[in-house]
Amino acid sequence: MKKTTLPINLSQEEIKQFCQRHSICKLSLFGSVLRDDFTRESDVDVLVEFEQGKTPGLAIITMEDELSNIINRQIDLRTAADLSRYFREQVLAEAIVIYEQN
C-alpha cells in the first residue's frame, strides 16, 4: 500500500538541480519508501530516466553518492532497464514521480 506522505524530507530545489546536472528527465521513488515497511535502516529506491543519449555508464555510482548526500539516506539508483523483468511493470506502475522535466 502506498503512503500519501513520504517518510523522508526532500528538497524539491536540490532534486531539480541534481536532475538538471545529470541530464535526468524523470526521477521517481519506489519500493519500501512508499510502503509501511520503511524503517530507519531502509535505503531509498530511486528510478531515473535520462535524456536521450545521456546515459552515464559508471558515473551512476557517483550520482548515487551525491543523491545519498542530498537525501541523507543510502540510495539505490536504478533505470527501468536495470529492473528485473519479473517486477519491472509493477515498479513502473507504483513509482511516485518526484521530478519531471518540462
Short mmCIF file of N, CA and C in Angstrom, two decimals:
data_model
loop_
_atom_site.label_atom_id
_atom_site.label_comp_id
_atom_site.label_asym_id
_atom_site.label_seq_id
_atom_site.Cartn_x
_atom_site.Cartn_y
_atom_site.Cartn_z
N MET A 1 0.83 -1.18 0.00
CA MET A 1 0.00 0.00 0.00
C MET A 1 0.88 1.25 0.00
N LYS A 2 0.60 2.21 -0.86
CA LYS A 2 1.36 3.45 -0.95
C LYS A 2 1.00 4.39 0.19
N LYS A 3 2.02 5.10 0.64
CA LYS A 3 1.77 6.14 1.63
C LYS A 3 1.43 7.42 0.89
N THR A 4 0.61 8.26 1.50
CA THR A 4 0.28 9.54 0.88
C THR A 4 1.34 10.58 1.19
N THR A 5 2.04 10.43 2.32
CA THR A 5 3.16 11.31 2.64
C THR A 5 4.42 10.47 2.74
N LEU A 6 5.52 11.06 2.33
CA LEU A 6 6.78 10.33 2.34
C LEU A 6 7.45 10.43 3.71
N PRO A 7 8.13 9.37 4.14
CA PRO A 7 8.81 9.37 5.44
C PRO A 7 10.20 10.00 5.40
N ILE A 8 10.53 10.67 4.30
CA ILE A 8 11.82 11.35 4.17
C ILE A 8 11.58 12.79 3.73
N ASN A 9 12.54 13.64 4.05
CA ASN A 9 12.46 15.03 3.63
C ASN A 9 13.19 15.20 2.31
N LEU A 10 12.52 15.80 1.36
CA LEU A 10 13.12 16.04 0.05
C LEU A 10 13.06 17.52 -0.27
N SER A 11 14.19 18.08 -0.65
CA SER A 11 14.22 19.46 -1.13
C SER A 11 13.96 19.43 -2.63
N GLN A 12 12.80 19.90 -3.04
CA GLN A 12 12.46 19.88 -4.46
C GLN A 12 13.51 20.62 -5.28
N GLU A 13 14.02 21.73 -4.75
CA GLU A 13 15.01 22.52 -5.48
C GLU A 13 16.32 21.74 -5.65
N GLU A 14 16.77 21.08 -4.59
CA GLU A 14 18.00 20.28 -4.69
C GLU A 14 17.83 19.10 -5.65
N ILE A 15 16.67 18.48 -5.61
CA ILE A 15 16.39 17.36 -6.52
C ILE A 15 16.38 17.87 -7.96
N LYS A 16 15.75 19.00 -8.19
CA LYS A 16 15.70 19.59 -9.53
C LYS A 16 17.10 19.90 -10.04
N GLN A 17 17.93 20.52 -9.20
CA GLN A 17 19.30 20.85 -9.60
C GLN A 17 20.11 19.59 -9.89
N PHE A 18 19.95 18.57 -9.04
CA PHE A 18 20.63 17.29 -9.25
C PHE A 18 20.25 16.70 -10.61
N CYS A 19 18.96 16.68 -10.89
CA CYS A 19 18.48 16.10 -12.15
C CYS A 19 19.00 16.89 -13.36
N GLN A 20 18.98 18.20 -13.26
CA GLN A 20 19.47 19.02 -14.37
C GLN A 20 20.97 18.82 -14.60
N ARG A 21 21.73 18.71 -13.52
CA ARG A 21 23.19 18.48 -13.62
C ARG A 21 23.52 17.17 -14.32
N HIS A 22 22.67 16.18 -14.10
CA HIS A 22 22.97 14.83 -14.59
C HIS A 22 22.09 14.38 -15.77
N SER A 23 21.43 15.33 -16.41
CA SER A 23 20.61 15.04 -17.60
C SER A 23 19.52 14.00 -17.31
N ILE A 24 18.93 14.11 -16.13
CA ILE A 24 17.82 13.22 -15.75
C ILE A 24 16.52 13.93 -16.10
N CYS A 25 15.69 13.28 -16.91
CA CYS A 25 14.43 13.91 -17.28
C CYS A 25 13.28 13.48 -16.36
N LYS A 26 13.49 12.39 -15.61
CA LYS A 26 12.44 11.94 -14.69
C LYS A 26 13.07 11.17 -13.54
N LEU A 27 12.67 11.52 -12.32
CA LEU A 27 13.15 10.84 -11.11
C LEU A 27 11.94 10.44 -10.28
N SER A 28 11.87 9.16 -9.93
CA SER A 28 10.74 8.63 -9.17
C SER A 28 11.25 7.80 -8.00
N LEU A 29 10.41 7.64 -7.00
CA LEU A 29 10.70 6.77 -5.87
C LEU A 29 9.85 5.52 -5.99
N PHE A 30 10.41 4.40 -5.53
CA PHE A 30 9.65 3.15 -5.50
C PHE A 30 10.13 2.32 -4.32
N GLY A 31 9.48 1.21 -4.08
CA GLY A 31 9.91 0.31 -3.01
C GLY A 31 9.40 0.69 -1.64
N SER A 32 10.17 0.32 -0.62
CA SER A 32 9.70 0.43 0.77
C SER A 32 9.42 1.86 1.21
N VAL A 33 10.06 2.86 0.59
CA VAL A 33 9.80 4.25 0.97
C VAL A 33 8.33 4.62 0.75
N LEU A 34 7.64 3.86 -0.07
CA LEU A 34 6.23 4.10 -0.35
C LEU A 34 5.30 3.19 0.45
N ARG A 35 5.90 2.32 1.25
CA ARG A 35 5.08 1.34 1.99
C ARG A 35 5.27 1.48 3.49
N ASP A 36 4.49 0.71 4.21
CA ASP A 36 4.55 0.74 5.68
C ASP A 36 5.76 0.02 6.25
N ASP A 37 6.51 -0.74 5.43
CA ASP A 37 7.67 -1.46 5.96
C ASP A 37 8.97 -0.66 5.87
N PHE A 38 8.90 0.63 5.56
CA PHE A 38 10.08 1.50 5.53
C PHE A 38 10.54 1.77 6.96
N THR A 39 11.84 1.58 7.21
CA THR A 39 12.39 1.78 8.55
C THR A 39 13.55 2.77 8.51
N ARG A 40 14.08 3.06 9.69
CA ARG A 40 15.23 3.95 9.81
C ARG A 40 16.44 3.43 9.02
N GLU A 41 16.54 2.12 8.90
CA GLU A 41 17.67 1.49 8.23
C GLU A 41 17.45 1.29 6.72
N SER A 42 16.24 1.50 6.26
CA SER A 42 15.92 1.25 4.85
C SER A 42 16.65 2.22 3.92
N ASP A 43 17.05 1.69 2.76
CA ASP A 43 17.57 2.59 1.74
C ASP A 43 16.38 3.13 0.95
N VAL A 44 16.65 4.09 0.07
CA VAL A 44 15.60 4.67 -0.75
C VAL A 44 15.84 4.23 -2.19
N ASP A 45 14.84 3.58 -2.76
CA ASP A 45 14.93 3.11 -4.14
C ASP A 45 14.50 4.24 -5.07
N VAL A 46 15.39 4.59 -6.00
CA VAL A 46 15.16 5.71 -6.90
C VAL A 46 15.25 5.22 -8.34
N LEU A 47 14.25 5.57 -9.11
CA LEU A 47 14.19 5.21 -10.53
C LEU A 47 14.43 6.48 -11.34
N VAL A 48 15.39 6.44 -12.26
CA VAL A 48 15.68 7.61 -13.08
C VAL A 48 15.57 7.28 -14.56
N GLU A 49 15.20 8.30 -15.31
CA GLU A 49 15.16 8.21 -16.76
C GLU A 49 16.02 9.36 -17.28
N PHE A 50 17.01 9.03 -18.10
CA PHE A 50 17.93 10.03 -18.61
C PHE A 50 17.45 10.59 -19.93
N GLU A 51 17.91 11.81 -20.23
CA GLU A 51 17.64 12.39 -21.53
C GLU A 51 18.24 11.46 -22.59
N GLN A 52 17.64 11.43 -23.75
CA GLN A 52 18.10 10.53 -24.81
C GLN A 52 19.58 10.78 -25.11
N GLY A 53 20.35 9.70 -25.13
CA GLY A 53 21.78 9.78 -25.43
C GLY A 53 22.65 10.23 -24.28
N LYS A 54 22.10 10.36 -23.07
CA LYS A 54 22.85 10.88 -21.93
C LYS A 54 23.05 9.87 -20.81
N THR A 55 22.90 8.58 -21.07
CA THR A 55 23.09 7.56 -20.04
C THR A 55 24.54 7.62 -19.54
N PRO A 56 24.75 7.69 -18.21
CA PRO A 56 26.07 7.99 -17.66
C PRO A 56 27.06 6.84 -17.54
N GLY A 57 26.65 5.61 -17.74
CA GLY A 57 27.58 4.50 -17.55
C GLY A 57 27.98 4.38 -16.09
N LEU A 58 29.27 4.20 -15.83
CA LEU A 58 29.75 4.00 -14.45
C LEU A 58 29.62 5.25 -13.57
N ALA A 59 29.42 6.41 -14.17
CA ALA A 59 29.24 7.64 -13.39
C ALA A 59 27.99 7.57 -12.52
N ILE A 60 27.13 6.59 -12.77
CA ILE A 60 25.92 6.44 -11.97
C ILE A 60 26.27 6.18 -10.50
N ILE A 61 27.45 5.61 -10.25
CA ILE A 61 27.89 5.34 -8.87
C ILE A 61 28.12 6.65 -8.12
N THR A 62 28.77 7.61 -8.75
CA THR A 62 29.00 8.90 -8.09
C THR A 62 27.68 9.66 -7.96
N MET A 63 26.77 9.45 -8.90
CA MET A 63 25.45 10.07 -8.80
C MET A 63 24.70 9.53 -7.58
N GLU A 64 24.84 8.23 -7.35
CA GLU A 64 24.21 7.60 -6.18
C GLU A 64 24.73 8.25 -4.89
N ASP A 65 26.04 8.43 -4.81
CA ASP A 65 26.64 9.06 -3.63
C ASP A 65 26.14 10.49 -3.45
N GLU A 66 26.09 11.23 -4.53
CA GLU A 66 25.63 12.62 -4.47
C GLU A 66 24.18 12.70 -4.00
N LEU A 67 23.33 11.86 -4.55
CA LEU A 67 21.92 11.86 -4.17
C LEU A 67 21.75 11.38 -2.73
N SER A 68 22.57 10.44 -2.29
CA SER A 68 22.55 9.99 -0.89
C SER A 68 22.82 11.15 0.04
N ASN A 69 23.76 12.01 -0.32
CA ASN A 69 24.07 13.19 0.49
C ASN A 69 22.92 14.19 0.50
N ILE A 70 22.24 14.34 -0.61
CA ILE A 70 21.11 15.27 -0.69
C ILE A 70 19.95 14.79 0.18
N ILE A 71 19.67 13.49 0.13
CA ILE A 71 18.52 12.92 0.84
C ILE A 71 18.88 12.48 2.26
N ASN A 72 20.18 12.37 2.55
CA ASN A 72 20.66 11.91 3.86
C ASN A 72 20.24 10.47 4.14
N ARG A 73 20.29 9.65 3.11
CA ARG A 73 19.96 8.23 3.21
C ARG A 73 20.74 7.48 2.15
N GLN A 74 20.96 6.20 2.39
CA GLN A 74 21.55 5.35 1.35
C GLN A 74 20.55 5.25 0.20
N ILE A 75 21.06 5.37 -1.02
CA ILE A 75 20.22 5.36 -2.22
C ILE A 75 20.55 4.14 -3.08
N ASP A 76 19.53 3.57 -3.67
CA ASP A 76 19.70 2.53 -4.69
C ASP A 76 19.14 3.12 -5.98
N LEU A 77 20.02 3.57 -6.86
CA LEU A 77 19.64 4.27 -8.08
C LEU A 77 19.54 3.29 -9.24
N ARG A 78 18.39 3.27 -9.91
CA ARG A 78 18.14 2.32 -10.99
C ARG A 78 17.48 3.01 -12.19
N THR A 79 17.67 2.40 -13.34
CA THR A 79 16.88 2.77 -14.52
C THR A 79 15.89 1.63 -14.75
N ALA A 80 14.89 1.86 -15.57
CA ALA A 80 13.91 0.81 -15.85
C ALA A 80 14.59 -0.43 -16.43
N ALA A 81 15.62 -0.22 -17.24
CA ALA A 81 16.33 -1.34 -17.85
C ALA A 81 17.06 -2.19 -16.81
N ASP A 82 17.43 -1.58 -15.67
CA ASP A 82 18.12 -2.31 -14.59
C ASP A 82 17.19 -3.25 -13.83
N LEU A 83 15.91 -2.97 -13.87
CA LEU A 83 14.94 -3.73 -13.07
C LEU A 83 14.68 -5.10 -13.69
N SER A 84 14.45 -6.06 -12.83
CA SER A 84 14.12 -7.41 -13.28
C SER A 84 12.83 -7.39 -14.10
N ARG A 85 12.82 -8.14 -15.17
CA ARG A 85 11.62 -8.20 -16.00
C ARG A 85 10.44 -8.79 -15.23
N TYR A 86 10.72 -9.46 -14.13
CA TYR A 86 9.65 -10.09 -13.35
C TYR A 86 8.85 -9.09 -12.53
N PHE A 87 9.46 -7.94 -12.20
CA PHE A 87 8.70 -6.95 -11.42
C PHE A 87 8.80 -5.53 -11.98
N ARG A 88 9.38 -5.37 -13.16
CA ARG A 88 9.54 -4.05 -13.78
C ARG A 88 8.21 -3.32 -13.93
N GLU A 89 7.22 -3.98 -14.48
CA GLU A 89 5.92 -3.33 -14.73
C GLU A 89 5.26 -2.87 -13.43
N GLN A 90 5.38 -3.68 -12.38
CA GLN A 90 4.81 -3.31 -11.09
C GLN A 90 5.50 -2.08 -10.53
N VAL A 91 6.83 -2.04 -10.61
CA VAL A 91 7.59 -0.88 -10.12
C VAL A 91 7.19 0.37 -10.90
N LEU A 92 7.13 0.27 -12.21
CA LEU A 92 6.77 1.42 -13.03
C LEU A 92 5.36 1.92 -12.71
N ALA A 93 4.45 1.00 -12.42
CA ALA A 93 3.07 1.38 -12.11
C ALA A 93 2.94 2.03 -10.73
N GLU A 94 3.78 1.60 -9.78
CA GLU A 94 3.66 2.09 -8.40
C GLU A 94 4.57 3.26 -8.07
N ALA A 95 5.57 3.53 -8.89
CA ALA A 95 6.53 4.59 -8.60
C ALA A 95 5.85 5.96 -8.52
N ILE A 96 6.36 6.80 -7.63
CA ILE A 96 5.85 8.16 -7.48
C ILE A 96 6.88 9.12 -8.05
N VAL A 97 6.46 9.93 -9.02
CA VAL A 97 7.35 10.88 -9.68
C VAL A 97 7.64 12.05 -8.74
N ILE A 98 8.93 12.33 -8.55
CA ILE A 98 9.37 13.44 -7.71
C ILE A 98 9.81 14.63 -8.56
N TYR A 99 10.42 14.32 -9.72
CA TYR A 99 10.86 15.36 -10.65
C TYR A 99 10.59 14.89 -12.07
N GLU A 100 10.08 15.80 -12.89
CA GLU A 100 9.92 15.51 -14.31
C GLU A 100 10.21 16.78 -15.09
N GLN A 101 11.10 16.64 -16.06
CA GLN A 101 11.50 17.76 -16.91
C GLN A 101 10.30 18.23 -17.72
N ASN A 102 10.17 19.53 -17.86
CA ASN A 102 9.04 20.08 -18.64
C ASN A 102 9.20 19.85 -20.11
#
